[in-house]
Tab-separated table of C-alpha atoms in Angstrom:
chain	number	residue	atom	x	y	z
A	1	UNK	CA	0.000	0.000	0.000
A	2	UNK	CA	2.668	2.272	0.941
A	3	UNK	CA	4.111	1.554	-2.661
A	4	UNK	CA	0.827	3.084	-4.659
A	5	UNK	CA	0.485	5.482	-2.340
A	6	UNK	CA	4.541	6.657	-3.197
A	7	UNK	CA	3.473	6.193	-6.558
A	8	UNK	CA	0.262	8.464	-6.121
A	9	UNK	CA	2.540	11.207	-4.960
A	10	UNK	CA	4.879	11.342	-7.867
A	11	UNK	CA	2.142	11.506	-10.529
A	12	UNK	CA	0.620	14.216	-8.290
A	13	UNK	CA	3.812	16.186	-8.293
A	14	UNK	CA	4.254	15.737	-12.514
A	15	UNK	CA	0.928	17.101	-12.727
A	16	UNK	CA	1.244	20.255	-10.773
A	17	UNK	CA	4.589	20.810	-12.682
A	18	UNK	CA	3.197	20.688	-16.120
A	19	UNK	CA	-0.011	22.398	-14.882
A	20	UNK	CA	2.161	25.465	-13.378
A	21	UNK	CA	4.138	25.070	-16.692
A	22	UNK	CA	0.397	25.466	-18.531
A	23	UNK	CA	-0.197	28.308	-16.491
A	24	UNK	CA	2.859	30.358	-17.138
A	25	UNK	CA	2.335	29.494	-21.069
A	26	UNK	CA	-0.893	31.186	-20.738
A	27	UNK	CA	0.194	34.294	-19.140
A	28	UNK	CA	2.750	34.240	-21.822
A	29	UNK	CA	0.450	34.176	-24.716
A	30	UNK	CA	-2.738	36.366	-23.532
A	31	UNK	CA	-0.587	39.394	-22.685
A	32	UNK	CA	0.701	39.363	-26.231
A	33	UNK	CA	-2.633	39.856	-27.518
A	34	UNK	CA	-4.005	42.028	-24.851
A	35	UNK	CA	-1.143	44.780	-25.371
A	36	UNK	CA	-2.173	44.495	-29.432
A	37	UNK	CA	-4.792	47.057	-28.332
A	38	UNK	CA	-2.256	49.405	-26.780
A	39	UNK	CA	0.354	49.087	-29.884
A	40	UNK	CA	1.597	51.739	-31.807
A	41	UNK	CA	1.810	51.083	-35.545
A	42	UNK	CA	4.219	52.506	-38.171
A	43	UNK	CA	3.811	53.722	-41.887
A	44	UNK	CA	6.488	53.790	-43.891
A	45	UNK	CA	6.007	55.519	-47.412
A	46	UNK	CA	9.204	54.809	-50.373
A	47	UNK	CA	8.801	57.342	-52.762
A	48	UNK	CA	10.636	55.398	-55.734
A	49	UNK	CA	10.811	56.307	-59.713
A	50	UNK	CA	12.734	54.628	-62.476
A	51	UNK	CA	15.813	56.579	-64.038
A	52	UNK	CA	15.934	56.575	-67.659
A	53	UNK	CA	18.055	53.175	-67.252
A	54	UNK	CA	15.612	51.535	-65.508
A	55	UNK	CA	17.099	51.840	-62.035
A	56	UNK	CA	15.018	52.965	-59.114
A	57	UNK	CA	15.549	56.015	-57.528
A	58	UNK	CA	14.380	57.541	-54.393
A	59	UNK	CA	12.920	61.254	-54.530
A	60	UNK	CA	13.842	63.490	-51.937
A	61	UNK	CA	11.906	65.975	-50.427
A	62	UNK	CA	8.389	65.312	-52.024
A	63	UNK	CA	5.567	65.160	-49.119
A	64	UNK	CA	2.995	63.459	-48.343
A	65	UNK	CA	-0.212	64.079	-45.687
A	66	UNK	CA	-1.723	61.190	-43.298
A	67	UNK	CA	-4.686	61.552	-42.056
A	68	UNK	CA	-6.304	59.286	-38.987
A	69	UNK	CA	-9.726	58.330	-40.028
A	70	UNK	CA	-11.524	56.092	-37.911
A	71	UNK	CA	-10.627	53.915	-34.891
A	72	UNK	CA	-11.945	50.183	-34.445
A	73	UNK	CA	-14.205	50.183	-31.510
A	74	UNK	CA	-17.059	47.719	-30.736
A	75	UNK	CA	-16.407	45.618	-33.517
A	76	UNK	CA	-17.399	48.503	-36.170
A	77	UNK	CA	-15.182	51.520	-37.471
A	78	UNK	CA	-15.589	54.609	-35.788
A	79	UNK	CA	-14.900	57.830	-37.120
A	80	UNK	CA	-12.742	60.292	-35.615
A	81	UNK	CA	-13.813	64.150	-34.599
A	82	UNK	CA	-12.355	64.994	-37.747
A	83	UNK	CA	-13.844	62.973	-40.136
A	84	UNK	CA	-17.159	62.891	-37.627
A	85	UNK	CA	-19.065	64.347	-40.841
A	86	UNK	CA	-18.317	62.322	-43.425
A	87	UNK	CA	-21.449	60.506	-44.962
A	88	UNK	CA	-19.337	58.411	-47.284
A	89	UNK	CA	-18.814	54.155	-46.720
A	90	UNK	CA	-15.558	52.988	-45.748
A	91	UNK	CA	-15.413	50.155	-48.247
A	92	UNK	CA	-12.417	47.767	-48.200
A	93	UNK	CA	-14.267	44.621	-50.420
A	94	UNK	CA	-12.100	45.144	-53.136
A	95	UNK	CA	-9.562	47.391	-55.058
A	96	UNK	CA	-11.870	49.105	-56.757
A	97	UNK	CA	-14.246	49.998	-53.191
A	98	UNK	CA	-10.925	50.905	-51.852
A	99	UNK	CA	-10.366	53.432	-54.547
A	100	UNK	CA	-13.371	55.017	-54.513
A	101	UNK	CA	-12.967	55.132	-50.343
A	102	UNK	CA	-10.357	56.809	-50.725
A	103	UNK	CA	-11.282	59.195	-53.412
A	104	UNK	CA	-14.159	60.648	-51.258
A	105	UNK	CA	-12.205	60.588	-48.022
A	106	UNK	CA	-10.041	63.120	-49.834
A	107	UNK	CA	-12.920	65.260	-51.370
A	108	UNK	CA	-13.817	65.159	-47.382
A	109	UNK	CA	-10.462	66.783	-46.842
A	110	UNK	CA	-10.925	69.026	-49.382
A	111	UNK	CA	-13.592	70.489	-48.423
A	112	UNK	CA	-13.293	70.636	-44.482
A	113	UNK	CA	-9.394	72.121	-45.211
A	114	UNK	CA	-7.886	70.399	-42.434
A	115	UNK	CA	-4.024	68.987	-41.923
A	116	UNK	CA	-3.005	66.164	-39.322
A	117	UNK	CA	0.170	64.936	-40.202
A	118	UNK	CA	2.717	65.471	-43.216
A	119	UNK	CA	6.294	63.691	-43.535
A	120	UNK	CA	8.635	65.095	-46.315
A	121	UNK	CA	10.708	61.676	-47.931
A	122	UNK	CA	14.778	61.627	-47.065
A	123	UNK	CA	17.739	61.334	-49.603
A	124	UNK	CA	16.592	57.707	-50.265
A	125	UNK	CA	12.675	58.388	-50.674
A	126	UNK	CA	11.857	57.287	-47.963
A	127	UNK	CA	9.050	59.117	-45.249
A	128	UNK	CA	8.220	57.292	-41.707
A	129	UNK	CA	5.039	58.201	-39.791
A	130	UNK	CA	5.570	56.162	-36.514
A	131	UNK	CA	3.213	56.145	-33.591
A	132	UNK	CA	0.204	55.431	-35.045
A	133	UNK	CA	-3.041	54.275	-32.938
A	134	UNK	CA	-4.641	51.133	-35.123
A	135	UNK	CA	-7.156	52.277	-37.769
A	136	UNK	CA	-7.701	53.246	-40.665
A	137	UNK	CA	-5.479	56.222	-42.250
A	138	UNK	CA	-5.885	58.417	-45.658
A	139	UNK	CA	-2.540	59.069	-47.350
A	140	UNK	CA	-2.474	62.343	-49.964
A	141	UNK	CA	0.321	62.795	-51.930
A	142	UNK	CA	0.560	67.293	-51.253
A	143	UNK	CA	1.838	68.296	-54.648
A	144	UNK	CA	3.277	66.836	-57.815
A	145	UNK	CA	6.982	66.311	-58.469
A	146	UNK	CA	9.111	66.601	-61.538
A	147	UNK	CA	12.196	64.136	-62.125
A	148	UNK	CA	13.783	63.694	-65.647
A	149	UNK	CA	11.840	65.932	-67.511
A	150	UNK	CA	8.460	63.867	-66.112
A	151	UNK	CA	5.984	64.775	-63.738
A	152	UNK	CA	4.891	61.792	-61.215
A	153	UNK	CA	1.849	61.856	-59.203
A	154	UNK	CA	-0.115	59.339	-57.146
A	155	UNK	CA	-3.706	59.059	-56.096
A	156	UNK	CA	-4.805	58.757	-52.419
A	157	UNK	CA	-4.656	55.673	-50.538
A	158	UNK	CA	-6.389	54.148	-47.237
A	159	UNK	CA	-4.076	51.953	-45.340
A	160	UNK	CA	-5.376	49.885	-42.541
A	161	UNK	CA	-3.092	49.687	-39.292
A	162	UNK	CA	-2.686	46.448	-38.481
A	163	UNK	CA	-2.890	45.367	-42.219
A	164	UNK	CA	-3.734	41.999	-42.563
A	165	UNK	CA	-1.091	40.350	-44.331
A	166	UNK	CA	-1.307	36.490	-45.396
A	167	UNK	CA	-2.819	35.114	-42.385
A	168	UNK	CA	-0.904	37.774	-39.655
A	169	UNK	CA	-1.926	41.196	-38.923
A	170	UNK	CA	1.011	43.490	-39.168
A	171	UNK	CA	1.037	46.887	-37.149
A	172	UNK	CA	4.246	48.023	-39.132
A	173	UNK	CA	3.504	49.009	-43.065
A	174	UNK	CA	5.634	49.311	-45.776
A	175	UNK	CA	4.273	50.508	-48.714
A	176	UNK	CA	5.063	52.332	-52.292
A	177	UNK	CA	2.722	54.565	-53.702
A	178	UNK	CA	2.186	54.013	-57.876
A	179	UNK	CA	2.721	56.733	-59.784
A	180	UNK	CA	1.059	58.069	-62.570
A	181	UNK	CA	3.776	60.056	-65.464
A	182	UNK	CA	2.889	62.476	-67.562
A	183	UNK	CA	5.552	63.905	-69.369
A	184	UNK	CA	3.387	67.390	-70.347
A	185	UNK	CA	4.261	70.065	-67.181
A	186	UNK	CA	1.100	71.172	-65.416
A	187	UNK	CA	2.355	74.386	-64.683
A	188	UNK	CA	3.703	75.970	-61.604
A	189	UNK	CA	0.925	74.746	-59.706
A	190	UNK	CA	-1.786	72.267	-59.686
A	191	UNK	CA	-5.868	72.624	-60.298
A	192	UNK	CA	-7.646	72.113	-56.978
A	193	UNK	CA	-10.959	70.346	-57.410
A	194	UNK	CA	-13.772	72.911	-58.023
A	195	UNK	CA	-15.299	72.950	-54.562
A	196	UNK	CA	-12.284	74.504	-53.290
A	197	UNK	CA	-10.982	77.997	-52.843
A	198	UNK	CA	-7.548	79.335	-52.276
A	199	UNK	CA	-6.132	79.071	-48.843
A	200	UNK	CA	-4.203	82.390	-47.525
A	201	UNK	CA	-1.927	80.144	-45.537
A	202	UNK	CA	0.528	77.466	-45.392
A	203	UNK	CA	-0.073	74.167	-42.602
A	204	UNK	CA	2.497	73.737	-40.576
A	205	UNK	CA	4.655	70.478	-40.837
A	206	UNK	CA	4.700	68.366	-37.849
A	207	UNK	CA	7.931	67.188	-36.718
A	208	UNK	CA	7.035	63.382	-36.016
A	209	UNK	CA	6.999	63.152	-39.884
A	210	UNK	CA	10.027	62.592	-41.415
A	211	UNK	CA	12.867	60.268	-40.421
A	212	UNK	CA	16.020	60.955	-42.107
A	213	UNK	CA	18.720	58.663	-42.775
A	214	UNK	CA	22.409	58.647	-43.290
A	215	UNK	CA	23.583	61.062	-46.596
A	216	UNK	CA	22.956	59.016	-49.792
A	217	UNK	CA	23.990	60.598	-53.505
A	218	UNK	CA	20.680	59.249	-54.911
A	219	UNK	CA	19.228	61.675	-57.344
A	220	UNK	CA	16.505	64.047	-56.679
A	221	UNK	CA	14.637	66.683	-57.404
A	222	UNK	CA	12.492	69.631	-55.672
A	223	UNK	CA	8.741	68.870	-56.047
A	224	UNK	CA	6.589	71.573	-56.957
A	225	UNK	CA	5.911	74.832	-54.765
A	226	UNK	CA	2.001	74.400	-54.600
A	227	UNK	CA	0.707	73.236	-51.177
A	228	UNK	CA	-3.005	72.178	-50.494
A	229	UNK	CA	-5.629	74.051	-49.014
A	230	UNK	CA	-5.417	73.431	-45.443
A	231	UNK	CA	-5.769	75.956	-42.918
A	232	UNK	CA	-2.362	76.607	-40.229
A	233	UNK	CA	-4.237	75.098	-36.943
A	234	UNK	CA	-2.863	71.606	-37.453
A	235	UNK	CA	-3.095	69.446	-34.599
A	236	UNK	CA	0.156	67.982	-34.844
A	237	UNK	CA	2.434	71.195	-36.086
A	238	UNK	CA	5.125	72.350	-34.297
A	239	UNK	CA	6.564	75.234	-36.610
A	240	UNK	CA	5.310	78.362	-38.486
A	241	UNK	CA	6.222	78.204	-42.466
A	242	UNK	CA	5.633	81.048	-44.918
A	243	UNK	CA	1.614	82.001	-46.351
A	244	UNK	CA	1.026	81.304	-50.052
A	245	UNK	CA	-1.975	82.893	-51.217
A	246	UNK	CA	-2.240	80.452	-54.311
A	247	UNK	CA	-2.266	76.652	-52.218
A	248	UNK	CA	-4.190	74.327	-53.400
A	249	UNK	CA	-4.571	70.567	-53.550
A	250	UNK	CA	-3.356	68.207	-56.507
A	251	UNK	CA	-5.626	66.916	-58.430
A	252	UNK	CA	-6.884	63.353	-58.493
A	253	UNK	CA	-4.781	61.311	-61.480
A	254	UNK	CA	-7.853	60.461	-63.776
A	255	UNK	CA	-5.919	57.219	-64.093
A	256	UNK	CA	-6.362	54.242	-61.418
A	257	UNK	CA	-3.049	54.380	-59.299
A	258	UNK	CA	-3.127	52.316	-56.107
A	259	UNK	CA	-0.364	51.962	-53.788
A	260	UNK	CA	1.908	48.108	-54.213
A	261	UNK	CA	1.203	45.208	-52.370
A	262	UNK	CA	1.992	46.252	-48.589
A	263	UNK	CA	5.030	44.628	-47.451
A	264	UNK	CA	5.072	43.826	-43.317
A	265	UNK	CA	7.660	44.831	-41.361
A	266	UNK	CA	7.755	42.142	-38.369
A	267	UNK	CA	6.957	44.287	-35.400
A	268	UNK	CA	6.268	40.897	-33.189
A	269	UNK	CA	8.364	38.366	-33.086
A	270	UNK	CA	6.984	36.867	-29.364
A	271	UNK	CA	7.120	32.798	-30.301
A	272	UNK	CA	3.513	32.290	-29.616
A	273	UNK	CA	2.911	29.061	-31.715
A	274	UNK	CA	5.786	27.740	-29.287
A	275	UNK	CA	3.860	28.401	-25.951
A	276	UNK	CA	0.630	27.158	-27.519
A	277	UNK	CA	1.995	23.734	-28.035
A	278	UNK	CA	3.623	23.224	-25.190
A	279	UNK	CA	0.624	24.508	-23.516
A	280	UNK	CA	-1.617	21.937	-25.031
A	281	UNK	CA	0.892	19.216	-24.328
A	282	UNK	CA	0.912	19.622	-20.469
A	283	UNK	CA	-2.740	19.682	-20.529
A	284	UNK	CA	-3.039	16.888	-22.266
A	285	UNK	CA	-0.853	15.045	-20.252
A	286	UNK	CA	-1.920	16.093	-17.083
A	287	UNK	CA	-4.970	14.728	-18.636
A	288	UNK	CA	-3.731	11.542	-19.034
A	289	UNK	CA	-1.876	11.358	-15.756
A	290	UNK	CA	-5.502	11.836	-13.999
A	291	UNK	CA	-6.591	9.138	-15.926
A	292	UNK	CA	-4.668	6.899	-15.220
A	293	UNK	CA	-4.418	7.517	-11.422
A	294	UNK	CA	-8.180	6.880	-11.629
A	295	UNK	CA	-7.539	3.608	-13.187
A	296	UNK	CA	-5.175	2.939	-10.911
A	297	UNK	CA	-7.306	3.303	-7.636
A	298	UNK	CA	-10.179	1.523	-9.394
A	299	UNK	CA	-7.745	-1.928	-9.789
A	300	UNK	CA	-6.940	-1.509	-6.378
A	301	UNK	CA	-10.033	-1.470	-4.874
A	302	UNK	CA	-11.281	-4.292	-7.226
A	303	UNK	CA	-8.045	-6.086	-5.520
A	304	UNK	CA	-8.875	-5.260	-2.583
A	305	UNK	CA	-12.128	-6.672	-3.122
């Protein structure tokens, strides 16, 4: 008797082992998900061109505005105070939904003149809006730019933050805008659409915008002086620039151009698959070891018996 009951003991003590070891698996895996909500995402936006060789080059100082659109609350989207008046559908179904999201999301803009955020691209391209909140975001390219005798524009986007990538869901986003080229100059600056009228002032640019990077000799070129029409009181500036009494907004490219394929930039690389399976492995041994104790105590009292 004292034998089972030595033997009783030891499965008892495997079983609180891998049970504790259960236990810690969980709190490893449920905080990863619950701090999802509390994240901070990260845009990044490669403003890239092809040379008249072919090669890609990045375009320095052309900028681009990001604007925070709605936040996911309650299982539904829900729009933020600045976009609390727009009656349009945020429609993500397919490409062309997405477009035509997007395309109204900037009329909205347009006609409300507001700025959030605006990053200018470094000596490789390249702009970074970091510190995002997950949601939905508008990207506007501000003005035209001329390289190589060509002038490149791209039409506005709506990026989701986390994007959902393959099967993961990616708070980082890489992505790069397709531009339209038109090789007839559209003049000093671009036509606003006809709803708007010419803004007396210049926004500010915020300085969480633009990350630069170390000095490349990549080619560039200036992009064009116009600037949309977007009153000064941005929420996110943090310096005065100069008034322009002509600023206005580019125009739409009449042509479909949708930003590439999003490419993730892993922002979580917690093994969770790993504490998964060896949390379902303890359980299901600890499991087993209760099972078999309670054969075991049945064939002893049919023994005893």
């Amino acid at each position: 008797m004292m034998k089972s009951k030595s033997w009783k003991e030891k499965i008892w003590i495997c079983g609180m082992f891998l049970l504790a070891l259960a236990e810690l698996c969980f709190g490893a895996v449920f905080p990863v998900y619950a701090d999802d909500a509390h994240q901070h995402g990260k845009i990044q936006i490669d403003v890239i061109v092809d040379d008249d060789k072919g090669h890609e080059v990045g375009i320095k100082d052309v900028d681009f505005l990001l604007y925070y659109v709605a936040a996911w609350e309650n299982n539904d989207w829900m729009l933020t105070l600045d976009f609390a008046d727009f009656k349009g559908k945020l429609d993500f179904t397919d490409a062309k939904s997405q477009e035509k999201t997007a395309k109204d999301l900037y009329e909205y803009v347009v006609e409300k003149k507001f700025l959030e955020k605006e990053g200018s691209s470094n000596c490789d391209g390249v702009i970074v809006f970091d510190g995002l909140d997950p949601g939905i975001y508008l990207m506007i390219q501000r003005a035209d730019f001329v390289y190589g005798g060509y002038t490149y524009s791209s039409a506005p986007a709506v990026i989701k933050i986390p994007s959902h990538i393959g099967d993961k869901d990616y708070m980082n986003v890489e992505l790069e805008p397709k531009f339209t080229r038109s090789s007839e100059s559209r003049g000093d600056k671009p036509t606003a659409p006809e709803e708007t009228n010419p803004s007396e002032t210049k926004p500010d640019r915020p300085s969480s915008g633009h990350h630069s990077s170390d000095g490349s000799t990549k080619p560039h070129t200036t992009p064009e002086s116009s600037r949309p029409d977007i009153p000064t009181e941005s929420t996110s500036s943090t310096e005065s620039a100069p008034s322009d009494p002509e600023e206005t907004l580019p125009d739409i490219p009449t042509e479909s151009s949708e930003p590439s394929t999003e490419t993730p930039k892993t922002g979580d690389d917690s093994p969770i698959g790993v504490y998964v399976v060896v949390m379902e492995v303890s359980l299901l041994v600890i499991i087993g070891l209760v099972i078999l104790i309670k054969k075991r105590e049945k064939d002893e009292k049919h023994e005893e018996k």
